[in-house]
Amino acid sequence: MNRKLIAVLAAAMVMMTACDSSGHVDTEKSENQGTNTMMGTITSANRSEESKITDEMLNFDKKTDTTTSIDEGNEIIINLNDVKVGEDVVITEGGSYILSGKMSNGQVRVEVDKSENVQLILDDVEITNEKGAAIYIISANKTIITALDGTENWISDGYGDVVGDIDMENEVSNAAIYSKDDLIINGAGMLTVNATINNGINSRDDLTISIAAMVIHAVDDAIVGRDSVMLKEVDMTINAGDDGIKSSREEEEKGYIVIESGRYNIQSQGKGMNAETSIVILGGEITIDAVDDGIHSNGTIDIMGGNITITTGDDGIHADDMIIINGGDIKILDSYEGIESAMIYIHGGNIDIVASDDGINAAGAGGQGGFRRMPNMAVTDTDVQYKLVITGGIIKVNAEGDGIDANGYIYMSGGEVYIDGPTNNREAAIDYDISFEMSGGLLVGAGSSSMAQAPSTTSTQASIAMTYSEIQSTGTEVVVLDEAGNNIISYAPDKVFQSIVFSTPDMIKGEEYTVVTNGDITVSFETADSVTWVNESGVTTGGGMGGPGGQRPEGMRNFSEDMKRPEGMEMPAEGMRQPKE
């Protein structure tokens, strides 16, 4: 027997019975569109050692299963054109419901037993409710909203002129589509959500979206899944007054965002993505233009693949605890700081960063990478957790602050790093507080000279740090030749510079090298240590004020003990660093 739909009016009840077999929906299409199994590329065997990715985060099959308690062949058809303006449609029994037509200033409400599932199949619908959510799911085990192939569907909670009459504390006003339980949105059609009151789509539990096309305009957050947000094979456009995609639950193994595949264009006045515990990006094409952080987590971020382009007024990618990058193509076109976290692991990928402050910063949540500690000053116990580890990938940094900066350690054993660093003398291409252990890979760091650092003297791979007496112009090519005249490394910085650091596996202690600048021999010398500082005259002592690994290059003026410093320019107390201006 077909189930019934109850349409609740203000003071009356209208019964809508199920259609005959002519209204049957191809349930294979409607129930499972866009929910194919995950690619299976990420397993416990190939996750990085540091990764916090759980099996639950990767279980798209479980989250998108729509077969339980959905009756094939018993779909109920509802023509919304038959519902009067201001009336609601209330679904009180589990099952599949096909919605078509237009509904003005009313609400589709789901209120079934917590053990039952409901599927809302959208067939060219337009639903608006000026007083709150257009689709409101009060109770269900889970609800599936499916957009049929070839259809265009519009959901709106008003037109922006009734906000003064809305009770913003009422959860029904929280989103154009609001669910208290698990919500799945899928299908081969298109869904547009227009939220003029608050959020676009909000689920208090898990939210999974795998739909062909989705557009969301929201005055606040566009997508919120408090327990989790999982996205797959979506062509999504977001314009948000605050965060684009958000998961906010603080409990362990909740509050995460997973993107498996799809195309995402996010414009937000807040953060592009914002998760309480974790963000996992497995693939997809993601473009973010955000006023705040592009991708932000209060816990961890794992990037395994995808093409990611970020423009932001704050950090490009920020996690309070840890960022792990194993692959992908990441372009941070504009940012305050490019990548920031207490611990940063880069094992692969192509990363291109433009930053007005630090390019990559291993520091605390407050972003204190910009302070400068004098060499060998005391380091507090809390600093030792800060580290940048590079084992692979190709990294290019163009930064006005420090190129790569760690308030603790830097470890590099592979990959390639190219830094066009700062032109002011309060910053450096390379900055660290404790040590920089260089054991492999290729490193180039060009920038100003007074704060310049090179890898630590305890490194197993040799480095050369060249300091010029005059600033070199943009595009000046610097070549390092071995004693046979072979070019072992060369670089032409995109900005003016006075210091440049090279390290490559081809550099060997005890051998002779020549630095050639714009075709002219600048200096020839022999490397005696793991780090060799040179200027136009030959080997010198060197190193900036950022930490171990060398002192101030010869020829630079130091204050003597009897010289009086101007007021306000006293040396910082031990363990402190001078703040930036």
XYZ file of C-alpha atoms in Angstrom:
581
model
C 0.000 0.000 0.000
C 1.340 3.426 -0.923
C 2.016 5.798 1.922
C 0.227 9.099 2.304
C 1.520 12.607 2.492
C -0.083 14.939 4.999
C -0.158 18.608 4.062
C -0.741 20.656 7.183
C -2.446 24.006 6.714
C -2.872 26.733 9.282
C -6.214 25.311 10.472
C -6.945 22.399 8.178
C -5.454 19.168 6.876
C -5.295 18.072 3.245
C -4.604 14.443 2.347
C -2.560 13.743 -0.783
C -2.591 10.128 -1.869
C 0.087 8.370 -3.823
C 0.087 8.290 -7.584
C -0.384 5.218 -9.725
C 2.419 3.384 -11.505
C 2.619 6.071 -14.186
C 4.346 8.249 -11.622
C 7.009 5.668 -10.832
C 10.561 7.005 -10.539
C 13.667 5.203 -11.701
C 14.945 4.667 -8.154
C 18.339 3.488 -9.332
C 18.773 6.998 -10.696
C 17.072 8.942 -7.952
C 18.511 7.119 -4.980
C 22.076 6.599 -6.060
C 23.051 9.394 -8.417
C 26.448 10.771 -7.524
C 27.122 8.233 -4.763
C 29.547 5.884 -6.457
C 32.141 4.221 -4.316
C 35.163 6.216 -3.387
C 38.262 5.765 -5.510
C 39.944 3.847 -2.703
C 43.271 5.608 -3.179
C 43.765 6.331 0.513
C 44.297 3.392 2.849
C 45.910 2.869 6.221
C 48.956 1.643 4.321
C 49.586 4.798 2.305
C 48.624 7.515 4.768
C 51.626 9.419 6.088
C 52.879 8.501 9.537
C 51.699 11.795 11.011
C 48.218 11.660 9.457
C 45.131 11.867 11.657
C 42.807 10.623 8.895
C 40.381 8.023 10.262
C 38.539 5.288 8.365
C 35.252 7.039 9.182
C 36.385 10.117 7.258
C 36.872 8.009 4.130
C 33.667 5.967 4.374
C 31.658 7.590 1.602
C 29.794 4.317 0.972
C 28.309 4.341 4.455
C 27.483 8.043 4.388
C 25.822 7.974 0.942
C 23.923 4.680 1.170
C 20.300 5.509 0.325
C 18.768 2.067 0.028
C 17.679 1.403 3.624
C 13.918 1.877 4.227
C 13.337 3.579 0.840
C 10.530 1.764 -1.009
C 11.186 1.344 -4.687
C 7.964 1.585 -6.655
C 6.020 3.274 -3.870
C 7.067 6.882 -4.440
C 4.513 9.545 -3.584
C 4.146 12.448 -6.022
C 3.419 15.904 -4.623
C 2.588 18.795 -6.922
C 3.531 21.903 -4.977
C 1.369 24.004 -7.278
C -1.603 22.543 -5.392
C -0.388 23.956 -2.070
C -1.781 27.384 -1.232
C 0.509 30.305 -0.428
C 1.561 30.224 3.223
C 0.713 26.541 3.697
C 3.203 23.840 4.699
C 3.779 20.279 3.529
C 4.541 17.913 6.383
C 5.882 14.400 5.838
C 5.181 12.078 8.752
C 6.073 8.659 7.314
C 9.306 7.347 5.866
C 9.571 6.741 2.133
C 10.303 8.466 -1.180
C 8.461 11.651 -2.159
C 8.641 13.283 -5.595
C 8.209 17.049 -5.392
C 7.460 19.214 -8.420
C 6.083 22.693 -9.015
C 6.271 25.946 -7.081
C 5.588 26.636 -3.402
C 5.438 30.221 -2.087
C 6.034 31.239 1.517
C 5.638 27.705 2.792
C 7.752 24.926 4.179
C 8.424 21.275 3.384
C 8.841 19.677 6.784
C 10.008 16.154 7.617
C 8.931 14.741 10.965
C 9.123 10.951 11.005
C 10.207 8.318 13.489
C 13.956 8.387 14.211
C 14.245 4.875 12.769
C 12.865 5.875 9.340
C 14.517 7.353 6.251
C 12.990 9.922 3.921
C 13.929 10.757 0.350
C 12.818 14.043 -1.212
C 13.145 13.764 -4.996
C 13.212 17.220 -6.578
C 11.721 17.533 -10.064
C 12.050 21.209 -11.092
C 10.843 22.675 -7.802
C 10.834 26.219 -6.471
C 10.290 26.481 -2.722
C 10.444 29.744 -0.776
C 9.694 30.523 2.856
C 10.134 34.102 3.978
C 9.940 33.226 7.693
C 12.566 30.491 7.943
C 13.794 27.238 6.455
C 12.200 26.209 3.167
C 13.054 22.564 3.912
C 13.062 21.722 7.622
C 13.946 18.215 8.829
C 12.869 17.851 12.430
C 13.401 14.120 12.830
C 14.473 11.127 10.742
C 17.197 8.545 10.743
C 18.480 10.322 7.662
C 17.020 12.379 4.847
C 18.135 12.250 1.222
C 17.434 15.180 -1.089
C 17.843 14.082 -4.722
C 17.825 16.410 -7.740
C 16.608 14.477 -10.789
C 18.723 14.430 -13.923
C 18.068 17.441 -16.137
C 16.146 19.397 -13.493
C 16.811 22.827 -11.995
C 15.638 23.311 -8.432
C 15.445 26.481 -6.316
C 15.276 26.645 -2.507
C 15.086 30.005 -0.720
C 14.315 31.224 2.783
C 13.175 34.701 1.756
C 14.258 37.776 -0.085
C 16.202 39.667 2.542
C 13.501 42.169 3.535
C 12.003 40.278 6.466
C 15.030 39.790 8.704
C 13.638 42.166 11.296
C 10.644 39.864 11.791
C 12.750 36.718 12.164
C 13.583 35.153 15.526
C 17.272 34.415 14.898
C 17.438 32.244 18.028
C 14.927 29.879 16.458
C 16.706 27.027 14.673
C 14.088 27.019 11.915
C 15.574 30.356 10.849
C 19.101 28.967 10.824
C 19.259 27.880 7.174
C 17.288 27.637 3.956
C 17.688 23.850 4.294
C 17.930 22.811 7.934
C 18.224 19.290 9.330
C 18.483 18.064 12.902
C 19.674 14.665 11.681
C 21.904 13.218 8.956
C 21.381 14.838 5.571
C 22.450 13.602 2.124
C 22.098 15.713 -1.026
C 22.683 13.904 -4.312
C 21.452 13.494 -7.868
C 22.323 14.388 -11.453
C 20.341 17.639 -11.467
C 21.011 21.143 -10.210
C 20.141 22.705 -6.861
C 20.311 26.433 -6.092
C 20.034 27.547 -2.471
C 19.402 31.203 -1.691
C 19.761 32.041 2.014
C 18.931 35.652 2.804
C 18.325 35.125 6.522
C 21.308 33.088 7.744
C 23.038 29.899 6.518
C 22.488 28.082 3.248
C 22.452 24.389 4.271
C 22.823 23.294 7.884
C 22.830 19.794 9.361
C 23.294 19.252 13.075
C 24.706 15.805 12.297
C 26.532 14.528 9.203
C 26.103 16.342 5.895
C 27.068 14.540 2.684
C 26.779 16.186 -0.730
C 27.295 14.397 -4.036
C 25.244 16.263 -6.611
C 25.945 17.221 -10.204
C 25.627 20.983 -9.678
C 24.973 23.236 -6.705
C 24.936 27.023 -6.251
C 24.651 28.575 -2.792
C 24.226 32.242 -1.899
C 24.175 32.829 1.869
C 24.361 35.916 4.044
C 26.199 33.848 6.680
C 27.785 30.381 6.254
C 26.987 28.554 3.023
C 27.345 24.913 4.183
C 27.405 23.678 7.781
C 27.574 20.066 8.933
C 28.159 20.150 12.666
C 29.357 16.533 12.915
C 30.940 16.398 9.457
C 30.801 17.615 5.874
C 31.667 15.139 3.103
C 31.767 16.288 -0.521
C 32.196 14.219 -3.664
C 31.760 14.810 -7.406
C 30.061 18.178 -6.939
C 30.249 21.169 -9.247
C 29.714 23.756 -6.511
C 29.655 27.553 -6.470
C 29.499 29.355 -3.125
C 29.077 33.016 -2.267
C 29.019 33.382 1.520
C 28.784 36.311 3.902
C 30.912 34.351 6.373
C 32.432 30.855 5.988
C 32.031 28.841 2.808
C 32.122 25.272 4.196
C 32.079 24.654 7.945
C 32.026 21.823 10.501
C 31.885 22.921 14.124
C 31.494 19.954 16.479
C 34.319 19.858 19.054
C 34.031 16.174 19.956
C 36.782 13.774 18.903
C 36.253 12.265 15.427
C 33.612 14.880 14.647
C 33.819 18.414 13.315
C 35.669 17.483 10.114
C 35.451 18.234 6.383
C 36.391 15.744 3.649
C 36.567 16.581 -0.059
C 37.031 13.548 -2.291
C 36.506 15.037 -5.748
C 34.557 17.668 -7.659
C 34.882 21.350 -8.549
C 34.449 24.067 -5.919
C 34.449 27.818 -6.402
C 34.195 29.527 -3.012
C 33.945 33.252 -2.366
C 33.576 34.105 1.309
C 33.743 37.091 3.611
C 35.028 34.757 6.325
C 37.001 31.541 5.865
C 36.784 29.445 2.728
C 36.735 26.206 4.738
C 36.589 26.066 8.523
C 36.706 22.856 10.588
C 36.873 22.371 14.317
C 38.991 19.193 14.209
C 40.200 18.224 10.734
C 40.106 18.889 6.996
C 41.007 16.177 4.476
C 41.374 16.966 0.766
C 41.804 13.902 -1.419
C 41.246 15.535 -4.800
C 39.127 17.936 -6.784
C 39.538 21.429 -8.188
C 39.161 24.027 -5.445
C 39.251 27.795 -5.921
C 38.915 29.990 -2.836
C 38.730 33.767 -2.537
C 38.348 34.566 1.169
C 38.705 37.578 3.414
C 39.881 35.373 6.305
C 41.886 32.114 6.045
C 41.438 30.155 2.843
C 41.505 26.719 4.513
C 41.375 26.680 8.320
C 41.264 23.954 10.970
C 41.514 24.258 14.727
C 43.149 20.826 14.590
C 44.759 19.288 11.509
C 44.743 19.511 7.706
C 45.668 16.641 5.351
C 46.075 17.391 1.643
C 46.550 14.252 -0.429
C 45.793 15.661 -3.878
C 43.719 18.077 -5.898
C 44.255 21.423 -7.600
C 43.869 24.185 -5.018
C 44.007 27.921 -5.757
C 43.674 30.396 -2.889
C 43.456 34.176 -2.651
C 43.025 35.427 0.907
C 43.450 38.406 3.174
C 44.864 36.205 5.946
C 46.496 32.754 5.928
C 46.241 30.614 2.826
C 46.226 27.314 4.750
C 46.172 27.346 8.557
C 45.865 24.593 11.174
C 46.435 25.126 14.871
C 48.058 21.713 15.359
C 49.380 20.191 12.139
C 49.374 20.404 8.338
C 50.383 17.439 6.180
C 50.784 17.808 2.416
C 51.374 14.606 0.467
C 50.376 15.758 -3.002
C 48.326 18.106 -5.087
C 48.914 21.350 -6.930
C 48.587 24.262 -4.483
C 48.738 27.891 -5.584
C 48.378 30.575 -2.936
C 48.150 33.666 -5.127
C 47.869 36.225 -2.337
C 47.977 35.867 1.448
C 49.250 37.345 4.679
C 50.976 34.067 5.555
C 50.918 31.216 3.067
C 50.957 28.049 5.186
C 50.938 28.173 8.981
C 50.739 25.549 11.718
C 52.641 24.378 14.781
C 53.856 21.348 12.808
C 54.091 21.269 9.017
C 54.989 18.147 7.023
C 55.473 18.418 3.256
C 56.014 15.054 1.582
C 54.982 15.914 -1.965
C 52.996 18.157 -4.248
C 53.642 21.368 -6.157
C 53.286 24.408 -3.905
C 53.502 28.036 -5.029
C 53.083 30.741 -2.369
C 52.838 34.534 -2.455
C 52.716 36.118 1.016
C 52.936 39.637 2.406
C 54.439 38.150 5.587
C 55.885 34.635 6.051
C 55.570 32.092 3.267
C 55.634 28.961 5.446
C 55.494 29.457 9.205
C 55.815 26.737 11.842
C 54.501 28.632 14.838
C 51.651 28.757 17.318
C 48.059 29.638 16.581
C 48.825 33.299 17.114
C 51.305 33.266 14.243
C 54.317 34.483 16.220
C 56.770 33.569 13.492
C 57.543 37.184 12.837
C 59.546 37.784 16.017
C 63.324 37.638 15.934
C 65.400 35.811 18.544
C 69.120 36.497 18.862
C 71.393 33.477 18.235
C 71.633 30.889 20.997
C 69.086 32.626 23.214
C 67.146 30.416 25.591
C 64.220 28.590 23.998
C 61.192 27.704 26.082
C 59.891 24.141 26.244
C 56.782 25.111 24.315
C 58.884 26.067 21.287
C 60.215 22.574 20.594
C 56.894 21.366 19.165
C 57.193 23.836 16.298
C 58.751 22.216 13.257
C 58.778 22.222 9.478
C 59.612 18.883 7.846
C 60.211 18.681 4.080
C 60.813 15.291 2.475
C 59.480 15.913 -1.036
C 57.560 18.180 -3.345
C 58.439 21.360 -5.229
C 57.931 24.521 -3.173
C 58.200 28.081 -4.465
C 57.840 30.986 -2.057
C 57.655 34.711 -2.743
C 57.409 36.396 0.651
C 57.797 39.899 2.053
C 58.350 38.369 5.477
C 60.409 35.248 6.158
C 60.362 32.739 3.319
C 60.331 29.662 5.545
C 60.174 30.187 9.292
C 60.125 27.802 12.250
C 59.912 28.797 15.895
C 61.653 25.494 16.556
C 63.172 23.142 13.975
C 63.436 22.704 10.221
C 64.247 19.287 8.762
C 64.783 18.842 5.022
C 65.685 15.495 3.458
C 64.192 15.789 -0.024
C 62.187 17.892 -2.419
C 62.985 21.301 -3.868
C 62.544 24.690 -2.180
C 62.974 28.012 -3.998
C 62.576 31.205 -1.974
C 62.323 34.774 -3.228
C 62.502 36.297 0.193
C 62.191 39.709 1.796
C 63.860 42.888 0.617
C 63.819 44.506 4.075
C 66.509 43.726 6.627
C 64.159 42.714 9.441
C 63.243 39.466 7.687
C 65.086 36.590 6.022
C 64.591 33.981 3.343
C 65.282 31.309 5.983
C 64.506 31.788 9.672
C 64.584 29.262 12.509
C 65.092 29.354 16.248
C 66.739 26.047 17.160
C 68.184 24.194 14.160
C 67.835 23.468 10.444
C 69.027 19.957 9.662
C 69.676 19.655 5.911
C 70.199 16.063 4.765
C 68.829 16.035 1.214
C 66.940 17.900 -1.451
C 67.574 21.193 -3.211
C 67.360 24.540 -1.420
C 67.654 28.093 -2.749
C 66.907 31.068 -0.521
C 67.429 34.637 -1.743
C 66.675 37.807 0.185
C 68.058 40.518 2.419
C 71.367 39.973 4.176
C 71.331 41.268 7.745
C 69.092 38.509 9.138
C 70.142 35.788 6.689
C 70.478 32.222 7.911
C 71.655 29.001 6.318
C 71.131 25.384 7.431
C 72.809 24.390 10.689
C 76.456 23.358 10.814
C 75.342 19.919 12.025
C 73.699 19.236 8.641
C 74.955 16.270 6.623
C 74.441 18.039 3.276
C 76.664 20.992 2.405
C 75.371 24.534 1.897
C 76.838 27.742 0.483
C 75.671 31.177 1.631
C 76.748 34.087 -0.567
C 76.503 37.655 0.756
C 77.025 40.562 -1.636
C 78.372 43.977 -0.673
C 75.644 45.594 -2.770
C 72.017 44.781 -3.499
C 71.583 42.720 -6.660
C 68.844 43.616 -9.115
C 65.802 41.515 -9.978
C 66.593 38.690 -12.380
C 70.322 38.580 -11.611
C 71.424 35.007 -12.276
C 73.689 33.360 -9.720
C 75.466 30.163 -10.800
C 77.553 27.796 -8.675
C 80.229 25.873 -10.614
C 82.199 22.914 -9.316
C 85.967 22.676 -9.785
C 85.439 21.062 -13.213
C 83.344 24.020 -14.327
C 80.024 22.182 -14.209
C 76.915 24.148 -13.300
C 75.606 22.364 -10.221
C 72.899 24.899 -9.393
C 71.715 28.305 -10.583
C 68.914 30.721 -9.782
C 67.684 34.146 -10.897
C 65.538 35.664 -8.108
C 62.343 37.511 -8.988
C 63.200 40.295 -6.529
C 66.225 42.306 -5.482
C 68.501 40.449 -3.053
C 71.792 40.719 -1.182
C 72.104 37.190 0.155
C 71.521 33.825 -1.458
C 71.803 30.335 0.056
C 72.285 27.155 -1.973
C 72.221 23.517 -0.906
C 72.183 20.489 -3.181
C 73.361 16.872 -2.929
C 76.057 17.792 -5.500
C 77.832 20.051 -2.981
C 80.634 18.262 -1.145
C 82.781 19.413 1.752
C 86.413 20.070 0.903
C 85.899 20.787 -2.793
C 86.369 24.033 -4.697
C 83.441 26.039 -6.071
C 82.982 29.276 -7.987
C 80.086 31.712 -7.757
C 79.266 33.429 -11.048
C 76.959 36.460 -11.013
C 75.373 37.520 -14.314
C 78.192 35.821 -16.204
C 81.055 37.297 -14.175
C 83.129 35.328 -11.678
C 82.422 36.701 -8.211
C 84.474 34.448 -5.949
C 86.166 31.024 -5.862
C 86.573 29.119 -2.608
C 86.846 25.727 -0.940
C 84.086 24.369 1.304
C 85.596 23.398 4.628
C 82.419 22.878 6.652
C 78.834 21.798 6.062
C 77.941 25.503 5.797
C 80.296 27.881 3.996
C 79.651 31.625 4.167
C 81.293 33.656 1.402
C 81.389 37.203 0.072
C 83.292 38.763 -2.830
C 86.566 38.400 -0.879
C 86.223 34.699 -0.106
C 85.232 32.555 2.852
C 83.960 34.454 5.880
C 82.045 33.798 9.041
C 78.361 34.421 8.699
C 74.791 33.964 9.679
C 71.935 36.144 10.703
C 70.207 36.788 14.016
C 67.521 34.165 13.702
C 69.181 31.225 15.417
C 72.049 28.691 15.297
C 73.790 28.029 12.022
C 76.020 31.085 11.766
C 76.597 34.597 12.993
C 76.509 38.047 11.407
C 78.563 38.174 8.165
C 81.913 39.947 8.346
C 81.856 43.637 7.606
C 78.478 44.268 9.229
C 78.507 46.796 12.069
C 77.824 45.568 15.603
C 77.072 47.675 18.668
C 80.016 47.644 21.064
C 79.566 47.430 24.813
C 80.139 51.176 25.323
C 77.755 52.332 22.587
C 74.456 53.690 23.864
C 71.317 52.503 22.123
C 68.544 54.978 21.317
C 65.567 54.961 23.658
C 63.157 52.173 22.753
C 65.861 50.189 20.937
C 67.171 48.201 23.897
C 68.004 44.555 23.302
C 65.116 42.214 24.153
C 65.233 40.204 27.345
C 66.533 36.666 27.141
C 64.054 34.364 25.446
C 62.193 37.243 23.817
C 62.239 38.397 20.230
C 61.769 41.836 18.821
C 58.307 42.319 17.326
C 57.889 43.447 13.769
C 56.987 47.038 13.114
